[in-house]
CSV table of C-alpha atoms and ligand atoms in Angstrom, one decimal:
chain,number,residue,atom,x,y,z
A,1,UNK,CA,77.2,70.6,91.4
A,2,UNK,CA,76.0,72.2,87.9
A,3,UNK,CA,78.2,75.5,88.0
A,4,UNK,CA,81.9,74.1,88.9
A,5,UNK,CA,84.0,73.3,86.3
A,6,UNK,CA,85.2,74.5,83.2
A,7,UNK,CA,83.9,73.1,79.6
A,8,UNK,CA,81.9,70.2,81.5
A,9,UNK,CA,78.8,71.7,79.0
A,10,UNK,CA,77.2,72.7,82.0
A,11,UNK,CA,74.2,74.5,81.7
A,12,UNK,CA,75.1,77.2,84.1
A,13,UNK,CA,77.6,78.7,81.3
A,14,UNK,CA,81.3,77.9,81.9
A,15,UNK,CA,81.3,76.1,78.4
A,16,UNK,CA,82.1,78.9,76.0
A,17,UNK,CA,83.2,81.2,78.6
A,18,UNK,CA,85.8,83.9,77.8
A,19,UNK,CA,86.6,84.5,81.5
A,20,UNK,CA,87.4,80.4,81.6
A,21,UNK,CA,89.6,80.7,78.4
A,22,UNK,CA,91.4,83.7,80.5
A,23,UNK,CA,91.6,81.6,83.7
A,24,UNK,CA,93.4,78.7,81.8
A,25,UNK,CA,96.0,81.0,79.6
A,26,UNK,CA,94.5,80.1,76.6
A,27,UNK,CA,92.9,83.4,75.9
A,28,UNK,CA,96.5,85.1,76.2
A,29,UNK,CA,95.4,87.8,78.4
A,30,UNK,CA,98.2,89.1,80.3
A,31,UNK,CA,97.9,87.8,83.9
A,32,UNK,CA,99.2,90.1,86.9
A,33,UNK,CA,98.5,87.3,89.1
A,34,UNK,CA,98.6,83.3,88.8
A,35,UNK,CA,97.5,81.5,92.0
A,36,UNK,CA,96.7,78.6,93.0
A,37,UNK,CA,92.7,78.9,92.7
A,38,UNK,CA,92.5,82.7,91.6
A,39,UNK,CA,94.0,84.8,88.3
A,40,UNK,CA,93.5,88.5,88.1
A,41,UNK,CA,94.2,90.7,84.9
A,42,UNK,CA,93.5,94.5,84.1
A,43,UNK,CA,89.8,95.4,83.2
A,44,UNK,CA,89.2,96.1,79.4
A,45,UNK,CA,87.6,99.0,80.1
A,46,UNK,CA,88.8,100.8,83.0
A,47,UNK,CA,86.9,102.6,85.6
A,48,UNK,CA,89.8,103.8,87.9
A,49,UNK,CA,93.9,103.9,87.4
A,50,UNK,CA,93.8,100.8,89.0
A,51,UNK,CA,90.5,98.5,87.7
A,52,UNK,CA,91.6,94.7,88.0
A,53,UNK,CA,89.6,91.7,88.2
A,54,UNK,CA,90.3,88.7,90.3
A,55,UNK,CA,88.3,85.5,88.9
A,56,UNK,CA,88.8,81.8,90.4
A,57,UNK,CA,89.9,79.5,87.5
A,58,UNK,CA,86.9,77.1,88.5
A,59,UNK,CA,83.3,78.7,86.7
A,60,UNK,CA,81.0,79.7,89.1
A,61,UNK,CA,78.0,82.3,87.8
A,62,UNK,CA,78.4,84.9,90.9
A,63,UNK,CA,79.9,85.4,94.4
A,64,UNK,CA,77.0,83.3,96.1
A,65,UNK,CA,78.3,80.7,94.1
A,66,UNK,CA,81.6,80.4,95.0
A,67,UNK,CA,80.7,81.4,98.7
A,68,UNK,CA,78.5,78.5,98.8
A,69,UNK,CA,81.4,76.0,97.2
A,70,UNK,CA,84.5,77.2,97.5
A,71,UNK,CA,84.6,79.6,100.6
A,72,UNK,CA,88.4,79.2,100.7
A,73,UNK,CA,88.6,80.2,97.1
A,74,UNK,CA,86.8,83.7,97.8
A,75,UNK,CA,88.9,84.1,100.3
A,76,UNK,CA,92.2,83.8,98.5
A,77,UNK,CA,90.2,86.1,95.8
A,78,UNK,CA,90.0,88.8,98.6
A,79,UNK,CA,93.7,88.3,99.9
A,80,UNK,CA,94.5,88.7,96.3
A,81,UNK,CA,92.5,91.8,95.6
A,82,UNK,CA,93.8,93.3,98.8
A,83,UNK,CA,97.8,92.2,97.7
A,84,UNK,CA,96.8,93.8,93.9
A,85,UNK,CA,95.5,96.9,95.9
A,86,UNK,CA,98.5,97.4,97.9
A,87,UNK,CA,101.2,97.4,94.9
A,88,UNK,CA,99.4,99.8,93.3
A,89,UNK,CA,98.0,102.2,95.3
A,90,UNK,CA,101.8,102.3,97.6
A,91,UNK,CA,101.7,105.6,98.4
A,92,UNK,CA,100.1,108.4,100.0
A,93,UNK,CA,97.3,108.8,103.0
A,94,UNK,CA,95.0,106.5,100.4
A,95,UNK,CA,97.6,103.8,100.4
A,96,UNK,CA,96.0,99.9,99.7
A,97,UNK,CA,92.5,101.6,100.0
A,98,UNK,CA,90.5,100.1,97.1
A,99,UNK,CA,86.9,99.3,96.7
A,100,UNK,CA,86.2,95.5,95.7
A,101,UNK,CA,82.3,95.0,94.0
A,102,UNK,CA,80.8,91.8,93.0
A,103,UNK,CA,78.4,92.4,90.4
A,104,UNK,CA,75.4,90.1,91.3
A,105,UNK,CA,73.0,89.8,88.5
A,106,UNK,CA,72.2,91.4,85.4
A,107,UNK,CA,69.8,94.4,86.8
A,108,UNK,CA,72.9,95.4,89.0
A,109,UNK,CA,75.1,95.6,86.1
A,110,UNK,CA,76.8,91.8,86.1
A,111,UNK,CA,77.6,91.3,82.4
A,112,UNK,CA,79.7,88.5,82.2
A,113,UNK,CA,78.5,85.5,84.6
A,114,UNK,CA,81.7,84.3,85.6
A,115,UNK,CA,81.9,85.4,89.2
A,116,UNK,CA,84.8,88.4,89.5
A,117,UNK,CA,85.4,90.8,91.6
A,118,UNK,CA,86.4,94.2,90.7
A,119,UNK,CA,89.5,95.6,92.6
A,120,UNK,CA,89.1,99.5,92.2
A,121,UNK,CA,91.8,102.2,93.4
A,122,UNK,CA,93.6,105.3,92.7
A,123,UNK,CA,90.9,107.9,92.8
A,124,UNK,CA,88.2,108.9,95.2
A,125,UNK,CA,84.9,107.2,94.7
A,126,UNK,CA,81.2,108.5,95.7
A,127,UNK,CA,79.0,106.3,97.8
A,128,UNK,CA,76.2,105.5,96.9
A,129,UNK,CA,77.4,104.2,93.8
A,130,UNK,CA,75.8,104.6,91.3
B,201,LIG,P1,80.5,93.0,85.1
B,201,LIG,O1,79.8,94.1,84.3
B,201,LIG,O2,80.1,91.6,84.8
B,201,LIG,O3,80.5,93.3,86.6
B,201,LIG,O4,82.0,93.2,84.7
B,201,LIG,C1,82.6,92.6,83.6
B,201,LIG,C2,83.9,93.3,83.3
B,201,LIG,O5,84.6,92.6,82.4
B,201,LIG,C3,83.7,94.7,82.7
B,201,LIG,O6,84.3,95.7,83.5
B,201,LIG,C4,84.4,94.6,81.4
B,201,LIG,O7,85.0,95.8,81.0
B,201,LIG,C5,85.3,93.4,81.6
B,201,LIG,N1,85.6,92.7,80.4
B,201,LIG,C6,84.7,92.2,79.5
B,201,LIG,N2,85.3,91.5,78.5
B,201,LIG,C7,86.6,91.6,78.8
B,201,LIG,C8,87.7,91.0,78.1
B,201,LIG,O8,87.7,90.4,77.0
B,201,LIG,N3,89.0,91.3,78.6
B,201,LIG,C9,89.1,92.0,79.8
B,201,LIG,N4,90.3,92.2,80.3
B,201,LIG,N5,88.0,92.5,80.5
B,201,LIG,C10,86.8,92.3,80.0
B,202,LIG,ZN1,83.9,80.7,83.2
């Protein structure tokens, strides 16, 4: 497999990648969570009161990837997002609600091609997104 592990030089680009840096600790980016597979830390640039991402620590480019691998892995990603969405959205009729978006692919906005899903909560949100 091309796209599994962290600074193998792979060609699929987990050698050089900031999200890998933050997966390992070395990039000192506060983490909220520390699992076993998964680490999830606030978004730089928020979109909502609560805007955390929840990465695997092993590279994959998107969520196809990481389905297609580690199916177990995206799964604790989701359990995590849920858990994240639950602590911080506690209270009210909205409580745990939370939209979770994998960006797949640069024309649908993915920027950074380390696969990560986006736990968002603590407003209302339109549909269709934009
Ligand atoms: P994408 O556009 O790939 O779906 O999402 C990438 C996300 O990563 C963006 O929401 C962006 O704000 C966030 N991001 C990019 N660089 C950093 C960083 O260095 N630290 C943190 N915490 N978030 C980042
Ligand atoms: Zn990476």
């Amino acid at each position: 497999m091309t796209d599994s592990v962290s600074g193998t030089g792979d060609p699929d680009g987990s050698s050089g990648c900031f999200f890998c840096s933050i997966a390992s600790g070395a990039a000192g980016v506060p983490l909220l969570v520390d699992g076993e597979n998964v680490v999830a830390f606030r978004d730089i640039d928020p979109k909502a009161p609560t805007h955390v991402l929840v990465i695997p620590k092993r590279h994959y480019r998107d969520v196809v990837a990481l389905a297609g691998a580690e199916p177990a892995v995206l799964a604790e990603l989701v359990t995590v997002g849920g858990r994240i969405a639950g602590a911080e959205a506690a209270s009210g009729p909205d409580a745990g609600e939370f939209r979770l978006v994998f960006n797949t692919g640069a024309s649908v906005g993915q920027s950074v091609f380390h696969i990560h899903g986006h736990v968002l909560a603590g407003r209302p949100f339109g549909w269709p997104p934009g």
